Amino acid sequence: MKDALLLGGYEFDSRLMIGTGKFSDVAAMTAAARASGARLVTVALSRFHRAASDDLYQPLAAIPGLTLVPNTSGARTADEAVRAAMLGRELSGSPFVKVEIHPNPRHLLPDPIETHEACRRLAKEGFAVLPYIPADPVLAKRLEDAGCAAVMPLGSAIGSGRGLQTAEMLRLLIQDSLVPVIVDAGLRAPSEAAAAMEMGCAGVLVNSAIAVAKNPAAMAAAFAAAVQAGRAARLAGLMDCGESASPTSPLTSFLGGQEA
Amino acid sequence: MSASPSFPAASGPATGPAVRPDWADPGPWLDASAIPERDDDDVGRLVRLLRDDPPAALERMAGEAERLTRCRFGRVIQLYAPLYLSNYCSSGCAYCGYAADRRQNRLRLEPDEIEAELEAMQRMGIDDALLLTGERCPEAGMDYLADAVARAARRFDHVGIESFAMSADEYQRLADAGCASLTIYQETYDPALYQDLHRWGPKRDYLFRLEAPDRALAAGMRAVGIGALLGLGDPIADVVALYRHARHLQRRHWRGGVAVSFPRVRPEPGYWQPRRPVGDALLARVIFAFRLCLPDTPLALSTREQAAFRDGMAGIGINRMSVASRTTVGGYRRAVEGDGGQFAVRDTRDVDAFCRMLRRKGLEPVFKNWAAIFNE
Amino acid sequence: MAFTFAESMKLTVNGETLELPGEPSLADVCRTLGANAERAAVLLNDTVIPRTQYDRIRFREGDRIDLVTLVAGG
């Protein structure tokens, strides 16, 4: 597969992941999932309710080529996240788990300490672990060492639509990462997804920006195109920034004007 | 005395040059018609800066290199000094003044002499010592080196070694003895040329040397210094491979420091003649390009270079420099550099004169990087 | 204490107390809730039960069971 996204030993021909939350209904969600071309789709876990609304599994299973990635949303500790991941694996039939542990209900920022512990244990259990993390280059390396299949740093807070607020840290994180870096959370516009890909991200995960768009399926397609464009630009090699510095006195006169 | 080679010429891999790993291969970036499938480390930018930009771009690169160096390292130059412990050697590197078949007085510092040399260095204000030996041999092996490291670590806050390639266990042993960093140059990254120049001895093993910095960092050394000896092979190919090597190490060992040095062999009467001499302007361009592409990486320049070049490069890309080097064994107690060093020292100023120059340029010489009290 | 066949068993399922006749199977529990056992993951007293063992589950009086399913999420 040409330029496939390699994740935990599996290949995917799309670099856009989508989340299934916040859609008005299942039909809008599945339409967006199809339009996005995403191969990896995140889902959450919940206790079964009698008044259970729509069944999610059936409509998602009807879309060919989808891999379900259960998340651990709702977990506040490593123990809870590990348990959620085990349950998720029974339901999804996939080795992937998106570890998210965000105890603070207001900003939903990830707890790096519990996240690291959960990832360490899940990687040992054979999961393909995808942790949602703050854009912290050191934490990313610690998670890589712990055996994660990728890292998913946030662009800005979940659902905030504030874009790549963490760009500077993302740059450092991507620069030294040995596993794919997938920006998760905070994106609002497809141009931000393209920018993340140009920067060297291996993929992006988008949920709110698609789910709450006026036309979710059309927005999903727009994100898909942006991710492709950004990736293509990255591979094409962006032009260098001009060096703007202009020293007041010549720095290279000691070379006597010679050039190689 | 002329030592006879202790290894037969065919002691290296008998099957031809080593196959180098991708991360040391500049190939895809040197062929203008081939576009590498991916370029995660932006090697393409380095190549453009090295090869495609017009001569007029050099001044602009210098300006940007100075700005980046100042931002990241401040107006300081970190100083270190080498101490040659022994010039016994078991290898036959064609370009080296200490190669086993060279006419050379073979010397080794004994413990009391090591102490005296270290003391002389201390008096000069040095606090960062780089201990050197030749390739592994009975006269200067692991026990000898570990003892020297321990002695130096008692006096200096930073001790590094530049010696033969070792196993992970051996690096661990030196790290435990107080060694903080390993300097090891691949010399040339071209496996065929490498085999050609390293005529016999343990150093013929290209991959064992190439992977030495990985082993050292994995074994707990804080930092490594790598380099290519310019003048041996195609300079662009070698420095592109060097850049890829640096990036490999930085990705693989995120806790470790990686520094890059730019040694070169000059055409020098009485010494081995370089096949591909690198002029000042190209060397300057290489250093600027590395600073632009690796803004956070320490870049070092030794006293192999002459004073005017070192003065010019200080602070514009370069942030580490050796000072008052003696490349003869036991050179610090003798005031003048004699003949028969490993290479010709071209900047022969003493510490005071060198520091005066730095201060005139608005740069602060720094002898100490961190206090060894934090080391376990 | 003599061993007797229980007339019924009290179980806590998803936080609700249920009283089921005889020795209920997982399928019985799911049916009571209207859940599809095929699409449920089972937590028995906080332990995850692998799908392959669903047939072999024997509940005991007072067991806490959580039936979990996939829902929308990011």
PDB file of N, CA, C and O in Angstrom, chain B residues 320-357:
ATOM      1  N   ARG B 320      31.055  24.899  21.017  1.00  0.00           N
ATOM      2  CA  ARG B 320      32.016  24.178  21.865  1.00  0.00           C
ATOM      3  C   ARG B 320      33.368  24.201  21.174  1.00  0.00           C
ATOM      4  O   ARG B 320      33.446  23.986  19.970  1.00  0.00           O
ATOM      5  N   MET B 321      34.422  24.433  21.920  1.00  0.00           N
ATOM      6  CA  MET B 321      35.742  24.475  21.308  1.00  0.00           C
ATOM      7  C   MET B 321      36.763  23.872  22.254  1.00  0.00           C
ATOM      8  O   MET B 321      36.682  24.043  23.473  1.00  0.00           O
ATOM      9  N   SER B 322      37.715  23.167  21.669  1.00  0.00           N
ATOM     10  CA  SER B 322      38.828  22.705  22.497  1.00  0.00           C
ATOM     11  C   SER B 322      39.803  23.867  22.610  1.00  0.00           C
ATOM     12  O   SER B 322      39.782  24.808  21.810  1.00  0.00           O
ATOM     13  N   VAL B 323      40.658  23.791  23.606  1.00  0.00           N
ATOM     14  CA  VAL B 323      41.556  24.899  23.837  1.00  0.00           C
ATOM     15  C   VAL B 323      42.906  24.367  24.311  1.00  0.00           C
ATOM     16  O   VAL B 323      42.977  23.328  24.976  1.00  0.00           O
ATOM     17  N   ALA B 324      43.935  25.048  23.892  1.00  0.00           N
ATOM     18  CA  ALA B 324      45.301  24.760  24.361  1.00  0.00           C
ATOM     19  C   ALA B 324      45.657  23.284  24.246  1.00  0.00           C
ATOM     20  O   ALA B 324      46.305  22.721  25.107  1.00  0.00           O
ATOM     21  N   SER B 325      45.217  22.646  23.171  1.00  0.00           N
ATOM     22  CA  SER B 325      45.382  21.197  23.063  1.00  0.00           C
ATOM     23  C   SER B 325      46.829  20.788  22.863  1.00  0.00           C
ATOM     24  O   SER B 325      47.605  21.446  22.171  1.00  0.00           O
ATOM     25  N   ARG B 326      47.169  19.664  23.472  1.00  0.00           N
ATOM     26  CA  ARG B 326      48.432  18.993  23.180  1.00  0.00           C
ATOM     27  C   ARG B 326      48.055  17.635  22.627  1.00  0.00           C
ATOM     28  O   ARG B 326      47.351  16.875  23.299  1.00  0.00           O
ATOM     29  N   THR B 327      48.488  17.332  21.427  1.00  0.00           N
ATOM     30  CA  THR B 327      48.117  16.035  20.859  1.00  0.00           C
ATOM     31  C   THR B 327      49.244  15.025  20.977  1.00  0.00           C
ATOM     32  O   THR B 327      49.219  13.987  20.358  1.00  0.00           O
ATOM     33  N   THR B 328      50.234  15.382  21.777  1.00  0.00           N
ATOM     34  CA  THR B 328      51.275  14.412  22.101  1.00  0.00           C
ATOM     35  C   THR B 328      50.980  13.857  23.484  1.00  0.00           C
ATOM     36  O   THR B 328      50.313  14.505  24.290  1.00  0.00           O
ATOM     37  N   VAL B 329      51.489  12.663  23.729  1.00  0.00           N
ATOM     38  CA  VAL B 329      51.274  12.063  25.043  1.00  0.00           C
ATOM     39  C   VAL B 329      52.137  12.779  26.061  1.00  0.00           C
ATOM     40  O   VAL B 329      53.345  12.885  25.881  1.00  0.00           O
ATOM     41  N   GLY B 330      51.497  13.288  27.089  1.00  0.00           N
ATOM     42  CA  GLY B 330      52.248  13.980  28.136  1.00  0.00           C
ATOM     43  C   GLY B 330      52.575  15.414  27.778  1.00  0.00           C
ATOM     44  O   GLY B 330      53.535  15.988  28.284  1.00  0.00           O
ATOM     45  N   GLY B 331      51.778  15.995  26.917  1.00  0.00           N
ATOM     46  CA  GLY B 331      52.100  17.314  26.392  1.00  0.00           C
ATOM     47  C   GLY B 331      51.853  18.488  27.313  1.00  0.00           C
ATOM     48  O   GLY B 331      52.378  19.577  27.082  1.00  0.00           O
ATOM     49  N   TYR B 332      51.062  18.319  28.359  1.00  0.00           N
ATOM     50  CA  TYR B 332      50.669  19.490  29.142  1.00  0.00           C
ATOM     51  C   TYR B 332      51.755  19.988  30.081  1.00  0.00           C
ATOM     52  O   TYR B 332      51.796  21.144  30.442  1.00  0.00           O
ATOM     53  N   ARG B 333      52.657  19.095  30.489  1.00  0.00           N
ATOM     54  CA  ARG B 333      53.698  19.564  31.381  1.00  0.00           C
ATOM     55  C   ARG B 333      54.844  20.171  30.601  1.00  0.00           C
ATOM     56  O   ARG B 333      55.629  20.937  31.116  1.00  0.00           O
ATOM     57  N   ARG B 334      54.935  19.804  29.317  1.00  0.00           N
ATOM     58  CA  ARG B 334      55.930  20.458  28.469  1.00  0.00           C
ATOM     59  C   ARG B 334      55.243  21.672  27.847  1.00  0.00           C
ATOM     60  O   ARG B 334      54.099  21.570  27.375  1.00  0.00           O
ATOM     61  N   ALA B 335      55.935  22.801  27.861  1.00  0.00           N
ATOM     62  CA  ALA B 335      55.259  24.029  27.467  1.00  0.00           C
ATOM     63  C   ALA B 335      54.964  24.097  25.973  1.00  0.00           C
ATOM     64  O   ALA B 335      53.970  24.662  25.552  1.00  0.00           O
ATOM     65  N   VAL B 336      55.830  23.501  25.168  1.00  0.00           N
ATOM     66  CA  VAL B 336      55.648  23.627  23.725  1.00  0.00           C
ATOM     67  C   VAL B 336      55.196  22.306  23.127  1.00  0.00           C
ATOM     68  O   VAL B 336      55.596  21.231  23.550  1.00  0.00           O
ATOM     69  N   GLU B 337      54.394  22.418  22.120  1.00  0.00           N
ATOM     70  CA  GLU B 337      53.957  21.243  21.384  1.00  0.00           C
ATOM     71  C   GLU B 337      55.118  20.717  20.558  1.00  0.00           C
ATOM     72  O   GLU B 337      55.698  21.442  19.755  1.00  0.00           O
ATOM     73  N   GLY B 338      55.488  19.469  20.754  1.00  0.00           N
ATOM     74  CA  GLY B 338      56.578  18.886  19.974  1.00  0.00           C
ATOM     75  C   GLY B 338      56.052  18.289  18.690  1.00  0.00           C
ATOM     76  O   GLY B 338      54.881  18.414  18.360  1.00  0.00           O
ATOM     77  N   ASP B 339      56.940  17.623  17.973  1.00  0.00           N
ATOM     78  CA  ASP B 339      56.512  16.907  16.773  1.00  0.00           C
ATOM     79  C   ASP B 339      55.835  15.616  17.176  1.00  0.00           C
ATOM     80  O   ASP B 339      55.848  15.230  18.333  1.00  0.00           O
ATOM     81  N   GLY B 340      55.276  14.965  16.176  1.00  0.00           N
ATOM     82  CA  GLY B 340      54.817  13.599  16.380  1.00  0.00           C
ATOM     83  C   GLY B 340      53.487  13.505  17.081  1.00  0.00           C
ATOM     84  O   GLY B 340      53.194  12.522  17.729  1.00  0.00           O
ATOM     85  N   GLY B 341      52.640  14.531  16.989  1.00  0.00           N
ATOM     86  CA  GLY B 341      51.296  14.430  17.528  1.00  0.00           C
ATOM     87  C   GLY B 341      50.423  13.611  16.601  1.00  0.00           C
ATOM     88  O   GLY B 341      50.839  13.209  15.522  1.00  0.00           O
ATOM     89  N   GLN B 342      49.178  13.378  17.028  1.00  0.00           N
ATOM     90  CA  GLN B 342      48.272  12.620  16.173  1.00  0.00           C
ATOM     91  C   GLN B 342      47.948  13.412  14.920  1.00  0.00           C
ATOM     92  O   GLN B 342      47.816  12.892  13.843  1.00  0.00           O
ATOM     93  N   PHE B 343      47.803  14.705  15.117  1.00  0.00           N
ATOM     94  CA  PHE B 343      47.607  15.602  13.986  1.00  0.00           C
ATOM     95  C   PHE B 343      48.230  16.933  14.353  1.00  0.00           C
ATOM     96  O   PHE B 343      48.605  17.166  15.506  1.00  0.00           O
ATOM     97  N   ALA B 344      48.346  17.816  13.363  1.00  0.00           N
ATOM     98  CA  ALA B 344      48.975  19.104  13.626  1.00  0.00           C
ATOM     99  C   ALA B 344      47.991  20.028  14.316  1.00  0.00           C
ATOM    100  O   ALA B 344      46.874  20.222  13.851  1.00  0.00           O
ATOM    101  N   VAL B 345      48.398  20.574  15.453  1.00  0.00           N
ATOM    102  CA  VAL B 345      47.590  21.580  16.130  1.00  0.00           C
ATOM    103  C   VAL B 345      47.888  22.917  15.477  1.00  0.00           C
ATOM    104  O   VAL B 345      49.037  23.343  15.434  1.00  0.00           O
ATOM    105  N   ARG B 346      46.856  23.572  14.942  1.00  0.00           N
ATOM    106  CA  ARG B 346      47.115  24.816  14.230  1.00  0.00           C
ATOM    107  C   ARG B 346      46.824  26.043  15.082  1.00  0.00           C
ATOM    108  O   ARG B 346      47.372  27.099  14.862  1.00  0.00           O
ATOM    109  N   ASP B 347      45.925  25.873  16.029  1.00  0.00           N
ATOM    110  CA  ASP B 347      45.674  26.986  16.948  1.00  0.00           C
ATOM    111  C   ASP B 347      46.426  26.675  18.231  1.00  0.00           C
ATOM    112  O   ASP B 347      45.984  25.872  19.057  1.00  0.00           O
ATOM    113  N   THR B 348      47.592  27.320  18.406  1.00  0.00           N
ATOM    114  CA  THR B 348      48.471  26.960  19.518  1.00  0.00           C
ATOM    115  C   THR B 348      48.381  27.947  20.681  1.00  0.00           C
ATOM    116  O   THR B 348      49.213  27.925  21.584  1.00  0.00           O
ATOM    117  N   ARG B 349      47.347  28.815  20.653  1.00  0.00           N
ATOM    118  CA  ARG B 349      47.241  29.800  21.737  1.00  0.00           C
ATOM    119  C   ARG B 349      46.975  29.126  23.075  1.00  0.00           C
ATOM    120  O   ARG B 349      46.330  28.072  23.137  1.00  0.00           O
ATOM    121  N   ASP B 350      47.442  29.753  24.143  1.00  0.00           N
ATOM    122  CA  ASP B 350      47.133  29.192  25.455  1.00  0.00           C
ATOM    123  C   ASP B 350      45.737  29.648  25.886  1.00  0.00           C
ATOM    124  O   ASP B 350      45.073  30.410  25.189  1.00  0.00           O
ATOM    125  N   VAL B 351      45.308  29.122  27.039  1.00  0.00           N
ATOM    126  CA  VAL B 351      43.942  29.373  27.492  1.00  0.00           C
ATOM    127  C   VAL B 351      43.663  30.869  27.617  1.00  0.00           C
ATOM    128  O   VAL B 351      42.631  31.367  27.158  1.00  0.00           O
ATOM    129  N   ASP B 352      44.606  31.603  28.201  1.00  0.00           N
ATOM    130  CA  ASP B 352      44.383  33.035  28.418  1.00  0.00           C
ATOM    131  C   ASP B 352      44.197  33.775  27.106  1.00  0.00           C
ATOM    132  O   ASP B 352      43.282  34.590  26.952  1.00  0.00           O
ATOM    133  N   ALA B 353      45.099  33.485  26.156  1.00  0.00           N
ATOM    134  CA  ALA B 353      45.017  34.186  24.871  1.00  0.00           C
ATOM    135  C   ALA B 353      43.701  33.854  24.166  1.00  0.00           C
ATOM    136  O   ALA B 353      43.048  34.720  23.583  1.00  0.00           O
ATOM    137  N   PHE B 354      43.310  32.596  24.242  1.00  0.00           N
ATOM    138  CA  PHE B 354      42.083  32.193  23.572  1.00  0.00           C
ATOM    139  C   PHE B 354      40.862  32.857  24.219  1.00  0.00           C
ATOM    140  O   PHE B 354      39.974  33.374  23.534  1.00  0.00           O
ATOM    141  N   CYS B 355      40.841  32.880  25.533  1.00  0.00           N
ATOM    142  CA  CYS B 355      39.707  33.488  26.233  1.00  0.00           C
ATOM    143  C   CYS B 355      39.646  34.997  25.974  1.00  0.00           C
ATOM    144  O   CYS B 355      38.559  35.570  25.878  1.00  0.00           O
ATOM    145  N   ARG B 356      40.832  35.621  25.861  1.00  0.00           N
ATOM    146  CA  ARG B 356      40.833  37.066  25.544  1.00  0.00           C
ATOM    147  C   ARG B 356      40.157  37.307  24.203  1.00  0.00           C
ATOM    148  O   ARG B 356      39.373  38.225  24.044  1.00  0.00           O
ATOM    149  N   MET B 357      40.470  36.430  23.239  1.00  0.00           N
ATOM    150  CA  MET B 357      39.857  36.564  21.916  1.00  0.00           C
ATOM    151  C   MET B 357      38.336  36.432  22.030  1.00  0.00           C
ATOM    152  O   MET B 357      37.586  37.240  21.486  1.00  0.00           O
TER     153      MET B 357
END
